[in-house]
Short mmCIF file of C-alpha atoms in Angstrom, two decimals:
data_model
loop_
_atom_site.label_atom_id
_atom_site.label_comp_id
_atom_site.label_asym_id
_atom_site.label_seq_id
_atom_site.Cartn_x
_atom_site.Cartn_y
_atom_site.Cartn_z
CA MET A 116 14.97 -3.26 -58.26
CA GLU A 117 15.79 -0.80 -54.77
CA GLN A 118 13.14 0.65 -52.66
CA PRO A 119 14.55 2.36 -49.49
CA LEU A 120 13.79 2.64 -46.15
CA ILE A 121 12.72 6.27 -44.17
CA ALA A 122 14.88 4.98 -41.24
CA GLY A 123 17.71 3.95 -43.64
CA GLY A 124 18.79 0.46 -45.25
CA GLY A 125 16.31 -0.80 -47.78
CA TRP A 126 15.52 -3.74 -49.43
CA THR A 127 16.42 -4.81 -53.61
CA THR A 128 15.23 -7.34 -55.59
CA ALA A 129 17.90 -8.39 -58.44
CA TRP A 130 16.85 -11.40 -61.17
CA ARG A 131 18.14 -12.19 -64.84
CA GLU A 132 16.81 -14.96 -67.12
CA ARG A 133 19.25 -16.93 -69.29
CA ARG A 134 18.51 -19.66 -72.14
CA VAL A 135 19.02 -23.30 -70.87
CA GLY A 136 18.75 -25.18 -73.69
CA THR A 137 14.84 -25.28 -75.49
CA GLY A 138 13.69 -23.55 -71.85
CA ARG A 139 14.50 -20.33 -70.04
CA LEU A 140 16.45 -20.11 -66.43
CA LEU A 141 14.62 -16.76 -63.77
CA ALA A 142 16.99 -16.57 -60.78
CA ALA A 143 15.58 -14.07 -57.75
CA HIS A 144 17.04 -13.08 -54.97
CA ILE A 145 15.82 -10.52 -52.64
CA VAL A 146 18.51 -9.14 -49.20
CA TYR A 147 17.22 -6.76 -46.68
CA ARG A 148 19.64 -4.31 -45.11
CA HIS A 149 18.36 -2.54 -42.26
CA PRO A 150 20.28 0.05 -40.67
CA GLY A 151 22.97 -0.17 -43.32
CA ASP A 152 23.72 1.08 -47.24
CA LEU A 153 20.92 0.57 -49.78
CA SER A 154 23.93 0.48 -52.27
CA ARG A 155 25.18 -2.52 -50.49
CA THR A 156 22.01 -4.55 -50.42
CA THR A 157 21.68 -4.08 -54.22
CA GLU A 158 25.44 -5.46 -54.71
CA LEU A 159 25.17 -8.59 -52.74
CA ALA A 160 21.17 -9.41 -54.27
CA VAL A 161 23.24 -9.12 -57.66
CA ALA A 162 26.06 -10.85 -56.62
CA GLU A 163 24.02 -13.95 -55.24
CA VAL A 164 22.07 -14.33 -58.25
CA ALA A 165 25.16 -14.56 -60.49
CA ARG A 166 26.04 -16.91 -58.25
CA THR A 167 23.45 -18.87 -58.78
CA LEU A 168 23.21 -18.40 -63.05
CA ALA A 169 26.41 -19.77 -62.88
CA GLU A 170 25.74 -23.08 -61.70
CA ASP A 171 24.84 -25.85 -63.54
CA PRO A 172 20.56 -25.81 -62.91
CA ASP A 173 20.65 -29.97 -62.54
CA ASP A 174 22.88 -29.79 -60.16
CA LEU A 175 20.50 -27.01 -58.28
CA VAL A 176 17.46 -29.36 -58.82
CA ARG A 177 19.38 -32.50 -57.70
CA SER A 178 19.87 -30.92 -54.61
CA HIS A 179 17.21 -29.21 -53.32
CA ARG A 180 15.78 -32.79 -53.90
CA ALA A 181 17.46 -34.19 -51.88
CA TRP A 182 17.19 -31.71 -49.22
CA TRP A 183 13.60 -32.26 -49.00
CA HIS A 184 13.72 -36.06 -49.89
CA ARG A 185 15.80 -36.65 -46.26
CA TYR A 186 13.41 -33.92 -44.94
CA TYR A 187 10.18 -36.14 -45.20
CA GLN A 188 12.33 -39.25 -44.38
CA ARG A 189 12.22 -38.08 -40.33
CA SER A 190 8.93 -37.12 -40.43
CA LEU A 191 7.00 -40.49 -40.84
CA LEU A 192 3.17 -40.66 -39.82
CA SER A 193 1.01 -43.10 -41.67
CA VAL A 194 -2.40 -42.77 -39.87
CA PRO A 195 -5.67 -44.73 -41.84
CA ASP A 196 -7.43 -41.30 -43.08
CA LYS A 197 -5.38 -40.41 -45.99
CA ARG A 198 -6.77 -36.87 -46.31
CA LEU A 199 -5.67 -36.67 -42.75
CA GLN A 200 -2.68 -37.61 -43.40
CA HIS A 201 -2.35 -35.36 -46.39
CA PHE A 202 -2.33 -33.07 -44.42
CA TYR A 203 0.07 -33.30 -41.84
CA TRP A 204 2.43 -33.51 -45.72
CA ILE A 205 0.98 -30.47 -46.19
CA GLN A 206 2.25 -28.59 -43.68
CA LEU A 207 4.89 -30.15 -42.84
CA TYR A 208 5.75 -28.51 -46.58
CA LYS A 209 4.51 -25.05 -45.61
CA ALA A 210 6.32 -25.19 -42.85
CA ALA A 211 9.85 -25.67 -44.26
CA CYS A 212 8.44 -23.31 -46.76
CA ALA A 213 8.67 -20.36 -44.49
CA THR A 214 11.45 -20.69 -41.72
CA ARG A 215 14.36 -22.48 -40.60
CA ALA A 216 16.90 -21.75 -37.11
CA ASP A 217 18.71 -19.80 -37.88
CA GLY A 218 16.57 -16.48 -39.91
CA PRO A 219 13.78 -15.22 -39.11
CA SER A 220 10.40 -16.37 -37.02
CA MET A 221 8.09 -17.05 -39.56
CA SER A 222 4.91 -14.35 -39.73
CA GLU A 223 1.43 -13.80 -40.31
CA TRP A 224 1.72 -15.37 -44.25
CA GLY A 225 5.40 -16.43 -44.07
CA PRO A 226 6.21 -16.58 -47.95
CA TRP A 227 3.04 -16.16 -49.28
CA TYR A 228 0.56 -12.85 -49.79
CA PRO A 229 -2.74 -12.49 -50.61
CA GLU A 230 -3.46 -11.23 -54.30
CA THR A 231 -5.85 -8.37 -52.85
CA GLY A 232 -5.00 -6.79 -48.60
CA GLY A 233 -4.78 -8.11 -45.83
CA SER A 234 -1.16 -8.54 -45.88
CA TRP A 235 -0.27 -8.95 -42.62
CA THR A 236 3.96 -8.88 -42.85
CA ALA A 237 4.43 -8.46 -39.40
CA VAL A 238 5.05 -11.11 -36.65
CA TRP A 239 2.14 -12.94 -34.59
CA TRP A 240 2.47 -13.36 -30.59
CA ASN A 241 -0.53 -13.39 -28.70
CA LEU A 242 -0.79 -16.72 -30.98
CA ASN A 243 1.06 -17.20 -34.38
CA VAL A 244 3.61 -17.96 -34.14
CA GLN A 245 3.51 -19.97 -31.00
CA ILE A 246 0.97 -22.69 -32.73
CA ALA A 247 2.43 -22.36 -36.05
CA THR A 248 5.74 -23.73 -34.76
CA TRP A 249 4.66 -26.87 -32.76
CA LEU A 250 4.94 -29.22 -35.15
CA ILE A 251 8.30 -28.38 -35.29
CA GLN A 252 9.27 -30.40 -32.24
CA GLY A 253 6.87 -33.47 -32.45
CA SER A 254 7.90 -34.29 -36.21
CA ASN A 255 11.78 -34.37 -36.21
CA HIS A 256 12.35 -30.75 -37.30
CA LEU A 257 14.51 -28.83 -34.36
CA GLU A 258 16.13 -27.38 -37.90
CA LEU A 259 13.29 -24.84 -38.29
CA ASP A 260 13.09 -23.90 -35.00
CA SER A 261 13.21 -20.01 -35.39
CA VAL A 262 12.01 -19.44 -31.74
CA THR A 263 14.49 -20.62 -30.04
CA SER A 264 17.00 -18.50 -32.04
CA THR A 265 14.79 -15.19 -32.58
CA PHE A 266 14.82 -15.08 -28.81
CA ARG A 267 18.39 -15.51 -28.50
CA ASP A 268 19.55 -13.63 -31.06
CA PHE A 269 17.50 -10.53 -29.91
CA GLU A 270 16.87 -10.78 -26.42
CA LYS A 271 18.63 -7.15 -25.88
CA ASN A 272 15.18 -5.92 -27.72
CA LEU A 273 12.08 -7.46 -25.23
CA PRO A 274 12.64 -4.64 -22.90
CA LEU A 275 11.11 -2.42 -25.56
CA SER A 276 7.61 -3.81 -25.17
CA VAL A 277 7.87 -3.00 -20.69
CA PRO A 278 5.20 -0.08 -20.77
CA PRO A 279 7.96 2.87 -20.21
CA GLU A 280 6.71 3.03 -16.40
CA TYR A 281 8.25 -0.74 -15.32
CA GLN A 282 11.15 -0.50 -17.20
CA ASP A 283 13.24 -1.35 -14.26
CA GLY A 284 16.37 -4.19 -16.06
CA ASP A 285 14.73 -6.45 -14.75
CA THR A 286 10.80 -6.65 -16.40
CA TYR A 287 10.48 -8.41 -20.21
CA ALA A 288 7.36 -8.18 -21.91
CA LEU A 289 6.21 -9.10 -25.95
CA ALA A 290 4.02 -6.97 -27.79
CA HIS A 291 1.88 -8.14 -31.02
CA PRO A 292 3.25 -7.04 -33.80
CA SER A 293 6.69 -7.56 -33.78
CA ASP A 294 9.10 -7.29 -36.46
CA TRP A 295 11.40 -10.49 -36.75
CA LEU A 296 13.79 -8.51 -34.38
CA LEU A 297 11.45 -8.49 -31.47
CA ARG A 298 11.20 -4.83 -31.55
CA PRO A 299 7.34 -3.95 -30.95
CA GLY A 300 4.92 -1.71 -33.21
CA ALA A 301 3.31 1.47 -31.91
CA LYS A 302 2.35 0.08 -28.63
CA THR A 303 3.59 -1.98 -26.03
CA VAL A 304 1.86 -4.67 -24.14
CA GLY A 305 -0.41 -1.70 -22.07
CA ILE A 306 -0.61 -1.99 -18.36
CA PRO A 307 -3.25 -4.54 -16.02
CA GLY A 308 -6.35 -3.19 -14.76
CA THR A 309 -6.29 0.20 -17.30
CA SER A 310 -7.43 1.77 -20.01
CA THR A 311 -4.35 0.30 -21.63
CA LYS A 312 -4.39 -2.95 -21.24
CA THR A 313 -4.28 -5.00 -23.83
CA ASP A 314 -4.37 -8.58 -24.90
CA ASN A 315 -0.64 -9.17 -24.78
CA ASN A 316 0.89 -9.41 -21.69
CA GLY A 317 0.88 -13.44 -21.94
CA ASN A 318 2.85 -13.71 -25.82
CA LEU A 319 6.42 -13.65 -24.25
CA ILE A 320 5.30 -16.67 -21.40
CA TRP A 321 3.37 -18.41 -24.33
CA ALA A 322 6.51 -18.07 -26.38
CA MET A 323 8.97 -19.56 -23.90
CA HIS A 324 6.86 -22.42 -24.27
CA ASN A 325 7.83 -23.59 -27.03
CA ILE A 326 11.31 -22.94 -26.34
CA TRP A 327 10.36 -25.75 -23.32
CA LEU A 328 9.62 -28.27 -25.93
CA SER A 329 13.18 -27.89 -28.09
CA TYR A 330 14.82 -28.02 -24.74
CA ARG A 331 12.93 -31.31 -23.84
CA HIS A 332 13.38 -32.91 -27.22
CA THR A 333 16.74 -31.62 -28.03
CA MET A 334 17.48 -32.38 -23.85
CA ASP A 335 20.28 -29.40 -25.08
CA ILE A 336 20.79 -27.90 -21.49
CA ARG A 337 22.18 -24.30 -23.63
CA ILE A 338 18.07 -24.04 -24.62
CA VAL A 339 17.64 -24.20 -20.79
CA ARG A 340 20.47 -21.96 -19.64
CA ASP A 341 21.05 -19.81 -22.59
CA VAL A 342 17.04 -18.84 -23.41
CA LEU A 343 14.47 -20.28 -21.61
CA TYR A 344 15.64 -19.04 -17.88
CA PRO A 345 16.58 -16.08 -18.29
CA ILE A 346 13.97 -14.69 -20.51
CA LEU A 347 11.42 -16.42 -18.78
CA ALA A 348 11.87 -15.05 -15.47
CA LYS A 349 12.10 -11.29 -16.88
CA ALA A 350 8.27 -12.91 -18.50
CA VAL A 351 7.18 -13.53 -14.96
CA ASN A 352 8.84 -10.45 -13.41
CA PHE A 353 6.51 -8.36 -15.81
CA TYR A 354 3.02 -9.90 -13.85
CA ASP A 355 5.55 -9.23 -10.77
CA HIS A 356 4.28 -6.06 -11.08
CA PHE A 357 0.04 -6.10 -10.91
CA LEU A 358 -0.12 -9.48 -8.47
CA TYR A 359 -2.11 -8.31 -5.71
CA GLU A 360 -3.19 -10.59 -2.48
CA GLY A 361 -6.90 -10.32 -1.39
CA GLY A 362 -8.66 -10.97 1.09
CA ASP A 363 -9.10 -14.34 0.74
CA GLY A 364 -4.58 -14.97 0.99
CA LYS A 365 -4.49 -15.89 -2.73
CA LEU A 366 -2.92 -13.92 -5.42
CA HIS A 367 -5.28 -12.16 -7.58
CA LEU A 368 -4.39 -10.50 -10.75
CA PRO A 369 -6.66 -7.47 -11.76
CA LEU A 370 -8.07 -6.52 -15.96
CA THR A 371 -6.42 -8.27 -18.70
CA ARG A 372 -7.76 -9.44 -21.70
CA SER A 373 -7.62 -12.47 -23.00
CA PRO A 374 -6.51 -12.91 -27.17
CA GLU A 375 -9.60 -12.07 -29.54
CA TRP A 376 -12.11 -13.16 -26.59
CA ALA A 377 -12.59 -10.89 -23.54
CA ASP A 378 -11.69 -9.02 -20.28
CA ALA A 379 -11.38 -10.06 -17.33
CA GLU A 380 -10.35 -10.14 -13.50
CA ASP A 381 -8.15 -13.16 -13.03
CA CYS A 382 -8.62 -14.00 -16.55
CA THR A 383 -7.90 -17.62 -17.06
CA TYR A 384 -5.11 -17.41 -20.13
CA ASP A 385 -2.85 -14.92 -17.65
CA LEU A 386 -3.09 -17.41 -14.89
CA SER A 387 -3.20 -20.52 -16.15
CA LEU A 388 0.25 -19.16 -17.84
CA LEU A 389 1.82 -17.72 -14.71
CA ARG A 390 1.49 -20.84 -13.54
CA TRP A 391 3.72 -22.19 -16.10
CA GLY A 392 6.02 -19.95 -16.27
CA CYS A 393 6.79 -20.18 -12.38
CA ALA A 394 6.43 -24.20 -12.17
CA THR A 395 9.00 -24.05 -15.17
CA LEU A 396 11.61 -21.72 -13.86
CA LEU A 397 11.59 -24.43 -10.46
CA ASP A 398 12.63 -26.88 -13.03
CA CYS A 399 15.19 -25.09 -14.74
CA LEU A 400 17.14 -24.57 -11.57
CA ARG A 401 16.95 -27.58 -10.98
CA ILE A 402 18.47 -29.00 -14.15
CA LEU A 403 20.94 -26.44 -13.66
CA ARG A 404 21.74 -27.15 -10.50
CA THR A 405 21.59 -24.32 -8.84
CA ASP A 406 19.39 -21.80 -6.15
CA HIS A 407 20.36 -19.48 -6.73
CA PRO A 408 17.33 -17.27 -7.75
CA ALA A 409 16.19 -15.55 -10.54
CA PRO A 410 17.36 -12.08 -11.76
CA GLY A 411 14.67 -9.54 -10.29
CA ALA A 412 12.68 -8.84 -8.16
CA GLY A 413 9.66 -10.74 -9.16
CA ALA A 414 11.10 -14.02 -8.08
CA ARG A 415 9.74 -14.10 -4.77
CA SER A 416 6.54 -14.72 -6.84
CA TRP A 417 7.86 -18.47 -8.32
CA THR A 418 10.13 -19.14 -5.38
CA ALA A 419 7.52 -18.54 -2.34
CA TRP A 420 3.95 -18.80 -4.02
CA TRP A 421 5.00 -21.37 -6.69
CA PRO A 422 6.78 -23.62 -4.89
CA THR A 423 4.96 -27.73 -6.29
CA PRO A 424 6.46 -27.65 -10.16
CA ALA A 425 4.80 -29.33 -13.08
CA MET A 426 5.52 -29.81 -15.84
CA PRO A 427 3.85 -28.36 -19.01
CA PRO A 428 0.71 -30.12 -20.91
CA GLY A 429 2.22 -32.21 -23.72
CA SER A 430 5.76 -32.79 -22.22
#
């Protein structure tokens, strides 16, 4: 079944069934390409179905079960409350069904869809991706870290979420929902202190905290060098456009919004993320053993006004 997209490319779902003893074996595969040729999408989907059906189904089942056995053995948790323990295992199962480090970030529903309505197939960055993927580090499953790989591969699209008047090449933001390539929908993150303000301002810094957790669990300096540091610096730069010094000699933010809660000046949500972001940038400099300032004009915020680094909670 082919489904072309108006913007080019499209989806193809291919499936075929064959008899295996007294039973039936169904193989199905979906391929998406944009941009791209829909005929090529169909060719790839059909070929994958044929490859699967050419294999011994018992071998496929064995390899699949072996993967799951290895997966769970890295995640042992035993607590007296068995209901809580079962909940933990269920979450691990769902996470492994929903994402991979070399695949897209987890969408709102993952691979599951409601029978009627509410099928939010985009990627929600105002808390959903962040909290849905917290368990992968502590459970020893960095092979599911699609957040770090997504920002590594699609950083180039982050300026698209910045309001046009602030797209200076040194500022990043992240609107929600986005697609799996980090491209925003119809709206940017909006401008604090104006009628266009949204609850999107802190999305990108919060996502960087997930990447910081991956660094802390692996101590892989490439995560800091190639993903966290360059992106976090430009995410902090977004706030630098709007910080102002008040009569009390302290920095303040105009009206922003705490996601799904309320509007406020000096919103705790934004200030907490900004403080963490600035402190973590200073940590990054020490990790990278450099005193070179972050790219962009916003470097003044975190090098001058937040001189004392602090580790984020849970690190």
